[in-house]
Amino acid sequence: MTLYLKLAWRNIFRNKRRTFIAGTAIGIGLAALIYTDALIIGMERNMIDSATASFLGEGQIHREGFQETFEVEKSIVNLADVSARLDAEPIVDRYAVRAMSFAMISSPANVSMISMVGIEPEKEQYLSQIDEALIDGGYFEGNNRRDIVIGSKLADLLEVGIGDRVVLTAAQAHTGDLAQEMFRISGIYYLNVAELDRGMAFIGLPMAQQMLNIGQNAHEIAVRFTSNEYGRDRSLPFWSEFSTDGNEAQGWVDLLPQLEAAFELSDFSTILVAIILFGVVALGIINTLFMSLYERMFEFGVMRAVGTRPLAMGRLILFEAAALAAISVVFGALLGLVVTWWSASVGIDYSGIEFAGVTFRELLYPELALMQFIKYPFWVFVFTVVIGLYPATYAARMSPARAMRESF
Amino acid sequence: MNVQNNNSVILTENVTKEYHDNGVAVHALNGISMSIERGEFTAIVGPSGSGKTTFLNIISGLDRLTQGKTWLAGKLLSEMSGRELSDFRRDHIGFIFQAYNLIPVLTVEENVEYIMLLQGVPKTERRERVHGVLEQVGLEGYADRLPTRLSGGQQQRVAVARAIVSRPALVLADEPTANLDSHTAVGLIEMMRDLNQESGMTFLFSTHDVRIMERARRLIVLEDGRIARDEIQAAAAGRQA
């Protein structure tokens, strides 16, 4: 065994240029896999953050059916009890209560249909990024109940600015009577998310409750957990514990099914990239090993003649494949580390690009993970050795006389 | 099947080898029956294409015959599997080829040691035998060199050392002097003849080299895959005696 390991190791350095080219090809393939994986992890995190941190939250509680109909009457059952349980829930970091309804907003210049959202500004700033995205005015400063914060695109549509007056009109619960209130624009935000910048307006929760005639009730509780993995975990007991009394608790994975579908697409893309890379690498390995084998036909013939068993010849080729794989894997892992680390330190600017209904708001940072340097090198190594089985079988079956005859 | 009561190292019976070259049947060997006795120093000669190398390949189990029987050291080769043939060659036959004899990534010592490694000979014994045989072929002091750093003659000496180190019953040499200059070739032939005389090792050559023919005790001439002549050379036999 040691003899063939020694032979294999020395053999792959007989033609250094070829080993370098083949090793580089395999190494670049591995580095590309590591980088793709890191990019997808970074992209998923970025998309989750963009989707959940802007407004959605990592989880939400509603009355059953509210999501589908947006009916004002469908407020959360036992809001006080639910809030108390959320206060006691260890995995909940923050939560914010919202009252919401479709409404009409009008200015002297224009009118638009929007989602009117009543919020608790102090709590909401931990759940959404409206306060951070302000480009004009302030975020419910001065506790004025007629303050309204709207998106920049809506402001453009209504042709309003800070201090201008707008009127909100919404239907009240149970009666359907129209409630109309005047507000002054106190803040304008730009989140770079079309849906939020043009389709929403934020007012204080008490004012919304009054307009909608829902008393102290609310329609939505947005939740942020102590770990951002919880929102994706459908098996988390939290969902069933808070889906009681006619309420329904859901993570972002169910609130934004298109995001999960996009991630599945990304995973499929990774597999596709892997298949293509592995295919190219496989051809490279086969070519390298066969070139090396054909160059040494007489030598193999001599080795067989002096008593090397057929299986041992195959083993030698397999060891050569393994030696090539070992060098390539080390090179590829290092290259993958350097490229990913560099890319993760400078970031990739996808901001403003929308994918699966989510707009990238921050720089995209590929994420390094230990598994990338275990899983992919392991598979590339195994794959290279498995590919080596083909030339190894050829070498093992080679007749010594034919090998020597064909070498001339 | 074992052949008993026989001093033959090689015994062939009506050996025929036919192969196809671009669809054309080529009769490389046509019913060769012969015997090589222990301790012989025999040369097989003949023009190119007469079947010399094919014959060596057949009697060493490197190639399969089409018809006939071959016994080597009493064993019928056609009854052996590929693995058994490998082990049999390892233990009973030493090979010397025309060129590219050695494994270039192994040192002289490792090349000579190779067969003993396959045989599982203990390290101490391996080292002793390697150094002994390198001394025998005049290459003491070259143990750590790679073959590429040796002359053609020195490389062939290493090949001889590798061929004899496991003390085989038979040494087969296919055109061993073809790539050597005259002086080196004569030295190599003399060395092999000395080994034959001192140890009684059987040598069988395939050659065009008249210097080997002159020194061979027995000369087998092949023509068109048949034995055209098989004779004991009195002069060479006399020299050996």
XYZ file of C-alpha atoms in Angstrom:
649
model
C 0.000 0.000 0.000
C 2.758 2.451 1.008
C 4.674 1.567 -2.148
C 1.742 2.529 -4.385
C 1.045 5.697 -2.407
C 4.675 6.692 -2.841
C 4.593 5.805 -6.535
C 1.328 7.687 -7.089
C 2.550 10.799 -5.309
C 5.765 10.864 -7.333
C 3.980 10.024 -10.589
C 1.681 13.027 -10.477
C 4.732 15.284 -10.326
C 6.301 13.702 -13.393
C 4.471 16.139 -15.600
C 4.196 19.169 -13.355
C 2.559 21.379 -15.949
C -0.237 18.899 -16.586
C -0.780 18.330 -12.878
C -0.822 22.086 -12.357
C -3.425 22.608 -15.104
C -5.630 19.726 -13.958
C -5.254 20.698 -10.294
C -6.077 24.304 -11.103
C -9.194 23.277 -13.022
C -10.418 21.102 -10.149
C -9.404 23.741 -7.596
C -11.236 26.527 -9.437
C -14.293 24.282 -9.639
C -14.159 23.736 -5.895
C -13.551 27.429 -5.200
C -16.536 28.287 -7.408
C -18.701 25.872 -5.436
C -17.588 27.343 -2.123
C -18.147 30.873 -3.403
C -21.575 30.047 -4.868
C -22.641 28.491 -1.585
C -21.386 31.497 0.402
C -23.102 33.866 -2.025
C -26.400 32.051 -1.732
C -26.237 32.011 2.077
C -25.442 35.729 2.018
C -28.189 36.385 -0.514
C -30.744 34.442 1.517
C -29.823 36.312 4.686
C -29.928 39.609 2.831
C -33.325 38.795 1.344
C -34.714 37.613 4.671
C -33.404 40.758 6.355
C -34.760 42.958 3.569
C -38.127 41.232 3.701
C -38.508 40.945 7.451
C -36.675 43.964 8.801
C -38.340 46.564 6.558
C -41.815 45.986 7.899
C -42.924 42.354 7.925
C -41.182 41.071 11.039
C -39.969 37.489 11.408
C -43.395 36.301 12.443
C -46.919 37.671 12.659
C -50.118 36.985 14.576
C -53.502 37.732 13.019
C -57.063 36.702 13.389
C -57.669 33.679 11.167
C -58.707 34.797 7.694
C -57.580 38.407 8.091
C -54.682 37.902 5.712
C -57.010 36.804 2.941
C -59.776 39.410 3.301
C -58.245 42.306 5.241
C -61.661 42.733 6.913
C -61.562 45.383 9.616
C -63.766 43.299 11.894
C -61.224 40.495 12.030
C -59.128 41.848 14.846
C -56.924 39.672 17.037
C -58.858 37.717 19.657
C -57.857 38.482 23.275
C -55.164 40.971 22.298
C -54.271 41.740 25.916
C -53.800 38.044 26.699
C -51.737 37.472 23.564
C -49.562 40.494 24.401
C -49.023 39.223 27.939
C -47.987 35.796 26.639
C -45.619 37.403 24.145
C -44.060 39.388 27.000
C -43.383 36.116 28.793
C -42.133 34.221 25.710
C -38.333 33.789 25.950
C -37.726 33.452 22.217
C -39.500 36.742 21.455
C -37.135 39.673 21.336
C -39.595 42.449 20.337
C -43.126 42.753 19.063
C -45.353 45.582 17.819
C -49.124 45.841 17.545
C -50.719 47.244 14.395
C -54.207 48.188 13.296
C -54.643 48.225 9.560
C -57.117 48.657 6.800
C -57.452 49.677 3.216
C -57.992 53.410 3.028
C -58.107 56.265 0.595
C -55.614 59.071 0.945
C -56.258 62.358 -0.778
C -54.449 65.618 -1.204
C -55.463 68.710 -3.119
C -53.593 67.289 -6.073
C -54.406 63.579 -6.112
C -55.939 60.549 -4.449
C -54.712 56.987 -3.953
C -55.696 53.689 -2.384
C -53.294 52.620 0.338
C -52.893 50.406 3.352
C -53.362 52.550 6.431
C -51.337 51.220 9.347
C -51.771 52.344 12.918
C -48.587 51.763 14.888
C -46.991 52.261 18.285
C -43.994 54.337 17.120
C -41.683 53.394 20.034
C -42.224 49.671 19.557
C -42.479 49.812 15.791
C -38.998 51.193 15.355
C -37.621 47.822 16.514
C -39.756 45.911 14.012
C -39.600 48.032 10.898
C -37.128 50.391 9.312
C -39.511 53.274 8.636
C -37.686 55.462 11.159
C -34.287 54.657 9.628
C -35.522 55.252 6.082
C -36.780 58.795 6.639
C -35.569 61.176 3.992
C -37.571 64.149 5.203
C -39.270 65.225 8.419
C -39.316 63.202 11.637
C -40.649 59.954 13.047
C -43.745 60.753 15.128
C -41.922 63.382 17.129
C -43.949 65.552 19.506
C -46.690 62.978 20.008
C -49.087 64.754 17.663
C -52.048 62.417 16.962
C -52.522 63.858 13.487
C -49.010 63.056 12.302
C -48.759 60.776 9.300
C -45.636 59.229 7.773
C -45.797 58.216 4.117
C -43.465 56.853 1.483
C -41.638 59.064 -0.989
C -43.430 57.691 -4.040
C -46.804 58.289 -2.455
C -45.707 61.818 -1.547
C -44.714 62.355 -5.177
C -48.075 61.053 -6.343
C -49.998 63.256 -3.942
C -47.591 66.143 -4.586
C -47.212 66.784 -0.882
C -44.296 67.549 1.425
C -43.656 67.942 5.136
C -46.444 69.929 6.836
C -48.955 69.476 4.024
C -52.378 68.158 4.809
C -53.868 64.911 3.548
C -57.186 63.225 4.290
C -57.581 59.524 5.085
C -60.910 57.850 4.482
C -61.599 54.335 5.770
C -64.606 52.127 6.410
C -65.449 51.447 10.048
C -65.881 48.008 11.517
C -69.348 46.443 11.706
C -71.246 49.447 10.265
C -69.189 50.145 7.180
C -69.613 53.855 7.833
C -66.885 55.981 6.383
C -64.544 57.719 8.784
C -62.539 60.620 7.521
C -59.667 62.354 9.268
C -57.216 65.037 8.304
C -53.470 64.496 8.924
C -50.299 66.506 8.430
C -47.318 64.938 6.717
C -44.674 64.637 9.452
C -42.259 62.286 7.760
C -41.406 60.875 4.352
C -39.422 57.657 4.012
C -37.730 55.860 1.175
C -37.226 52.123 1.664
C -36.564 51.366 -1.991
C -39.421 48.858 -1.845
C -42.161 49.923 -4.234
C -44.969 48.345 -2.234
C -43.973 50.190 0.929
C -42.920 53.474 -0.677
C -46.124 53.958 -2.632
C -48.773 51.865 -0.925
C -48.595 52.548 2.804
C -49.239 55.321 5.279
C -48.454 55.177 8.992
C -50.439 56.895 11.726
C -50.615 56.448 15.491
C -52.374 53.297 16.747
C -55.029 55.115 18.860
C -56.028 57.236 15.890
C -56.339 54.174 13.657
C -58.381 52.332 16.293
C -60.671 55.309 16.548
C -61.101 55.691 12.804
C -61.796 51.994 12.332
C -64.010 51.825 15.392
C -62.299 48.761 16.817
C -61.830 49.951 20.384
C -58.514 48.744 21.858
C -58.179 45.967 19.307
C -55.616 45.507 16.562
C -55.192 43.386 13.457
C -51.597 42.372 13.486
C -48.747 41.693 15.854
C -45.335 41.672 14.198
C -42.723 39.642 16.086
C -38.946 39.651 16.071
C -37.269 36.620 17.611
C -34.022 36.241 19.491
C -32.733 34.188 16.515
C -33.523 34.861 12.889
C -33.721 31.110 12.264
C -36.999 30.799 14.183
C -39.030 32.525 11.495
C -38.101 29.756 9.062
C -38.718 26.907 11.451
C -42.229 25.594 10.880
C -41.814 23.063 13.674
C -41.318 25.786 16.296
C -43.919 25.281 19.105
C -44.464 29.046 19.109
C -46.707 28.832 16.035
C -49.125 26.346 17.549
C -49.043 27.993 20.970
C -50.169 31.309 19.478
C -52.528 29.835 16.897
C -55.379 29.521 19.404
C -58.741 31.174 20.067
C -59.214 31.906 16.386
C -55.824 33.555 15.963
C -53.123 32.417 13.601
C -49.343 32.742 14.084
C -47.083 32.405 11.043
C -43.400 32.822 10.292
C -42.078 34.738 7.336
C -41.625 31.462 5.504
C -45.437 31.176 5.330
C -46.092 34.888 5.042
C -43.760 35.143 2.052
C -43.963 31.750 0.352
C -42.378 33.207 -2.767
C -39.197 33.814 -0.762
C -38.911 30.170 0.213
C -39.598 29.222 -3.405
C -36.812 31.599 -4.472
C -34.461 29.906 -2.012
C -35.388 26.513 -3.389
C -34.609 27.887 -6.829
C -31.251 29.100 -5.528
C -30.517 25.670 -4.078
C -31.435 24.124 -7.406
C -29.104 26.618 -9.112
C -26.297 25.544 -6.800
C -26.923 21.916 -7.701
C -26.980 22.824 -11.385
C -23.728 24.773 -11.064
C -22.257 21.821 -9.173
C -23.328 19.340 -11.856
C -21.857 21.486 -14.641
C -18.631 22.099 -12.704
C -18.321 18.458 -11.726
C -18.936 17.441 -15.340
C -16.171 19.714 -16.603
C -13.878 18.624 -13.799
C -14.672 14.964 -14.508
C -13.647 15.306 -18.142
C -10.466 17.084 -17.040
C -9.587 14.336 -14.604
C -10.295 11.541 -17.073
C -8.267 13.323 -19.723
C -5.348 13.904 -17.356
C -5.296 10.360 -16.044
C -5.620 8.779 -19.480
C -2.923 11.016 -20.951
C -0.697 10.030 -18.082
C -1.649 6.392 -18.542
C -1.045 6.307 -22.299
C 2.322 7.994 -21.825
C 3.369 5.182 -19.513
C 1.945 2.173 -21.312
C 5.298 0.430 -21.613
C 6.102 1.179 -18.007
C 2.763 -0.307 -16.956
C 3.493 -3.283 -19.175
C 6.839 -3.755 -17.428
C 5.213 -3.407 -14.012
C 2.637 -6.035 -14.910
C 5.359 -8.253 -16.402
C 7.464 -8.258 -13.249
C 4.513 -9.379 -11.164
C 2.314 -6.427 -10.274
C -1.213 -7.747 -9.926
C -4.000 -6.273 -12.093
C -5.796 -4.903 -9.033
C -2.605 -3.234 -7.839
C -2.286 -1.454 -11.196
C -5.824 -0.151 -10.797
C -5.044 0.873 -7.242
C -2.019 2.840 -8.423
C -4.181 4.869 -10.822
C -6.770 5.411 -8.097
C -4.053 6.653 -5.750
C -2.852 9.010 -8.465
C -6.399 10.333 -8.778
C -6.522 10.689 -4.996
C -3.171 12.497 -4.910
C -4.337 14.855 -7.654
C -7.593 15.373 -5.760
C -5.773 16.078 -2.496
C -3.597 18.771 -4.075
C -6.547 20.260 -5.960
C -8.772 20.288 -2.896
C -6.186 22.116 -0.799
C -5.650 24.645 -3.591
C -9.384 25.027 -4.264
C -10.265 25.442 -0.592
C -7.586 28.112 -0.171
C -8.694 29.893 -3.335
C -12.330 29.662 -2.242
C -11.410 31.046 1.180
C -9.464 33.990 -0.216
C -12.025 34.937 -2.887
C -15.027 34.539 -0.583
C -13.315 36.330 2.281
C -12.407 39.233 0.015
C -15.897 39.382 -1.464
C -17.421 39.160 2.027
C -15.298 42.039 3.216
C -16.166 44.432 0.377
C -19.729 43.261 -0.347
C -21.607 43.153 -3.640
C -23.918 46.012 -4.496
C -27.301 44.587 -5.546
C -29.228 47.342 -3.761
C -32.427 48.293 -5.528
C -32.629 45.022 -7.433
C -35.854 43.150 -6.799
C -35.927 39.378 -6.703
C -38.905 37.221 -5.709
C -40.785 40.261 -4.478
C -37.933 41.354 -2.235
C -35.732 44.316 -2.945
C -32.112 44.132 -1.873
C -31.533 47.101 0.399
C -28.072 46.416 1.721
C -24.815 45.258 0.172
C -24.786 41.522 -0.337
C -22.084 39.823 1.724
C -21.206 36.195 0.900
C -21.015 34.215 4.120
C -18.196 31.827 4.932
C -19.187 28.679 6.796
C -17.073 25.811 8.072
C -19.264 23.273 6.285
C -18.312 24.780 2.932
C -14.731 23.705 3.616
C -15.710 20.229 4.736
C -18.636 19.275 2.515
C -17.438 20.481 -0.887
C -13.757 19.445 -0.589
C -14.923 16.037 0.638
C -17.256 15.582 -2.311
C -14.731 16.880 -4.835
C -12.181 14.434 -3.412
C -14.604 11.516 -3.496
C -15.815 12.515 -6.952
C -12.252 12.715 -8.307
C -11.420 9.280 -6.924
C -14.674 7.830 -8.287
C -13.891 9.323 -11.702
C -10.441 7.725 -11.382
C -12.156 4.326 -11.309
C -12.599 4.442 -15.078
C -8.895 4.776 -16.000
C -8.048 2.520 -13.028
C -10.248 -0.239 -14.399
C -8.684 0.259 -17.811
C -5.194 -0.084 -16.317
C -6.183 -3.148 -14.306
C -7.597 -4.923 -17.361
C -4.697 -4.030 -19.608
C -2.821 -7.032 -20.982
C 0.910 -6.534 -20.292
C 1.923 -7.687 -23.763
C -0.595 -5.353 -25.403
C 0.493 -2.462 -23.192
C 4.089 -2.895 -24.288
C 3.160 -3.472 -27.918
C 0.936 -0.385 -28.105
C 3.464 1.894 -26.517
C 5.554 1.934 -29.649
C -1.103 -29.938 -14.582
C 2.474 -30.438 -13.428
C 5.152 -31.968 -15.567
C 7.165 -34.289 -13.406
C 10.571 -35.919 -13.947
C 11.618 -33.158 -16.182
C 14.529 -30.775 -15.966
C 12.774 -28.321 -18.234
C 12.255 -24.752 -17.153
C 10.147 -24.183 -20.232
C 8.261 -26.747 -22.185
C 6.040 -25.855 -25.119
C 3.840 -28.122 -27.171
C 2.527 -27.030 -30.542
C 2.244 -23.367 -29.496
C 0.294 -21.280 -31.950
C -0.487 -17.598 -31.704
C -2.777 -15.877 -34.102
C -3.933 -12.308 -33.901
C -5.801 -9.920 -36.089
C -4.283 -6.771 -37.489
C -6.896 -4.551 -39.151
C -9.054 -7.584 -39.774
C -6.219 -9.628 -41.284
C -5.285 -12.825 -39.465
C -1.561 -12.930 -38.628
C 0.034 -16.210 -37.581
C 2.789 -15.040 -35.272
C 3.656 -18.530 -34.023
C 2.971 -21.756 -35.895
C 3.130 -24.857 -33.735
C 6.306 -24.374 -31.754
C 7.356 -27.285 -29.582
C 10.533 -26.992 -27.607
C 12.140 -27.292 -24.213
C 14.591 -25.073 -22.312
C 16.599 -26.836 -19.626
C 17.710 -25.371 -16.325
C 20.948 -23.380 -16.524
C 20.763 -22.769 -20.259
C 22.060 -19.593 -21.882
C 19.949 -19.575 -25.000
C 19.294 -17.042 -27.718
C 16.246 -16.935 -29.932
C 17.103 -15.201 -33.151
C 15.413 -14.407 -36.386
C 14.359 -11.554 -38.583
C 11.873 -8.906 -37.469
C 8.374 -10.350 -37.388
C 9.604 -13.918 -36.985
C 7.817 -14.232 -33.652
C 10.677 -13.854 -31.128
C 8.990 -11.357 -28.819
C 5.625 -13.072 -29.189
C 7.241 -16.329 -28.141
C 8.792 -14.740 -25.057
C 5.433 -13.165 -24.193
C 3.662 -16.512 -24.527
C 6.091 -18.512 -22.420
C 6.062 -15.862 -19.687
C 2.275 -15.607 -19.580
C 2.298 -11.979 -20.720
C 0.156 -12.993 -23.664
C -2.319 -15.816 -24.197
C -1.697 -18.430 -26.845
C -4.261 -19.445 -29.435
C -3.480 -23.127 -29.371
C -1.055 -25.516 -27.721
C 0.391 -25.786 -24.227
C 3.134 -24.105 -22.280
C 4.643 -25.233 -19.009
C 6.860 -22.958 -17.024
C 8.719 -24.386 -14.033
C 6.342 -27.319 -14.257
C 3.136 -25.258 -14.292
C 0.680 -25.190 -17.152
C 0.201 -21.491 -17.849
C -3.195 -21.740 -19.562
C -4.725 -22.980 -16.305
C -3.736 -19.838 -14.407
C -5.804 -16.729 -13.795
C -4.421 -13.232 -14.427
C -3.576 -12.831 -10.771
C -1.927 -16.258 -10.538
C 0.134 -15.440 -13.611
C 1.241 -12.151 -12.032
C 2.319 -13.938 -8.876
C 3.982 -16.675 -10.881
C 5.989 -14.193 -12.958
C 6.931 -12.287 -9.830
C 8.293 -15.435 -8.184
C 9.776 -17.341 -11.133
C 10.733 -14.990 -13.964
C 13.090 -12.056 -14.232
C 12.554 -9.657 -17.121
C 14.940 -7.436 -19.016
C 13.509 -5.354 -21.847
C 15.048 -3.327 -24.598
C 14.438 0.083 -23.017
C 12.265 1.992 -20.537
C 12.863 -0.921 -18.225
C 12.795 0.946 -14.981
C 10.214 2.902 -13.063
C 11.560 6.430 -13.460
C 10.190 7.837 -10.197
C 11.886 5.160 -8.107
C 15.564 5.198 -7.234
C 17.901 2.407 -8.318
C 17.513 0.775 -4.918
C 13.711 1.066 -5.008
C 13.554 -0.315 -8.557
C 15.594 -3.361 -7.617
C 13.629 -3.754 -4.400
C 10.251 -3.519 -6.186
C 9.700 -7.233 -6.837
C 10.719 -8.166 -3.309
C 8.212 -5.618 -2.024
C 5.548 -7.398 -4.060
C 6.749 -10.688 -2.599
C 6.592 -9.323 0.934
C 10.266 -9.899 1.698
C 11.207 -8.308 5.066
C 12.967 -4.952 4.869
C 16.321 -6.049 6.270
C 16.551 -8.939 3.844
C 15.485 -6.692 0.976
C 18.213 -4.197 1.714
C 20.850 -6.908 2.030
C 19.868 -8.534 -1.267
C 19.602 -5.203 -3.100
C 23.076 -4.141 -2.021
C 24.477 -7.572 -2.811
C 23.031 -7.619 -6.307
C 24.023 -3.999 -7.036
C 27.558 -4.965 -6.136
C 27.250 -7.963 -8.424
C 26.298 -5.757 -11.391
C 28.895 -3.135 -10.488
C 26.511 -0.405 -9.374
C 27.374 -0.087 -5.702
C 27.182 3.585 -4.831
C 24.322 4.232 -7.255
C 21.510 3.086 -4.973
C 19.990 6.537 -4.398
C 20.101 7.696 -8.000
C 17.064 8.030 -10.190
C 17.245 6.077 -13.495
C 17.277 9.326 -15.455
C 20.657 10.081 -13.944
C 22.183 6.864 -15.239
C 23.605 5.988 -18.641
C 21.801 3.448 -20.868
C 24.255 0.721 -19.891
C 23.873 1.460 -16.202
C 20.096 1.395 -16.551
C 20.271 -2.041 -18.172
C 22.513 -3.215 -15.344
C 19.855 -2.077 -12.888
C 17.305 -3.996 -14.969
C 19.528 -7.085 -14.715
C 19.848 -6.538 -10.968
C 16.051 -6.314 -10.668
C 15.640 -9.419 -12.821
C 17.934 -11.582 -10.716
C 17.409 -10.203 -7.220
C 14.493 -12.515 -6.459
C 16.521 -15.481 -7.709
C 14.076 -16.538 -10.436
C 14.162 -19.841 -12.290
C 14.316 -18.016 -15.607
C 15.514 -14.654 -16.886
C 13.876 -13.487 -20.118
C 15.670 -10.754 -21.991
C 14.044 -9.128 -24.997
C 16.681 -7.334 -27.094
C 18.600 -6.249 -23.955
C 21.490 -4.742 -25.878
C 19.543 -3.029 -28.651
C 20.056 0.477 -27.342
C 23.596 0.096 -26.043
C 26.920 0.937 -27.592
C 29.201 -1.949 -28.468
C 31.475 -1.728 -25.427
C 28.580 -1.465 -22.968
C 26.699 -4.254 -24.726
C 29.646 -6.658 -24.471
C 30.053 -5.810 -20.777
C 26.377 -6.500 -20.129
C 26.438 -9.814 -22.019
C 29.546 -10.945 -20.175
C 27.965 -10.032 -16.896
C 24.845 -12.051 -17.657
C 26.903 -15.007 -18.804
C 28.903 -14.867 -15.573
C 25.662 -14.847 -13.586
C 24.495 -17.851 -15.596
C 27.685 -19.756 -14.920
C 27.981 -18.807 -11.261
C 24.400 -19.261 -10.163
C 23.046 -21.655 -12.782
C 20.266 -19.184 -13.572
C 18.562 -19.857 -16.911
C 18.772 -17.048 -19.478
C 16.661 -16.848 -22.604
C 17.281 -14.009 -25.028
C 15.435 -12.687 -27.977
C 18.039 -10.839 -29.989
C 19.542 -9.623 -33.222
C 22.874 -9.045 -31.529
C 25.603 -11.294 -32.944
C 27.632 -10.836 -29.750
C 24.879 -12.543 -27.787
C 24.512 -15.192 -30.500
C 28.241 -15.908 -30.296
C 28.091 -16.338 -26.544
C 24.864 -18.325 -26.404
C 25.227 -22.026 -25.722
C 22.109 -22.769 -27.706
C 20.696 -20.898 -30.683
C 17.072 -21.196 -31.759
C 16.317 -19.610 -35.094
C 12.737 -18.574 -35.764
C 11.371 -17.893 -39.201
C 7.729 -17.092 -39.913
C 6.720 -18.288 -36.483
C 8.403 -21.653 -36.850
C 11.648 -23.069 -35.510
C 13.931 -23.120 -38.521
C 17.005 -24.296 -36.620
C 17.790 -25.325 -33.042
C 21.443 -25.991 -32.350
C 24.015 -26.216 -29.587
C 26.994 -23.980 -30.310
C 30.081 -25.952 -29.594
C 32.343 -22.939 -29.255
C 30.140 -21.197 -26.748
C 29.491 -24.441 -24.887
C 33.190 -25.019 -24.759
C 33.805 -21.530 -23.387
C 31.204 -22.122 -20.713
C 32.662 -25.439 -19.756
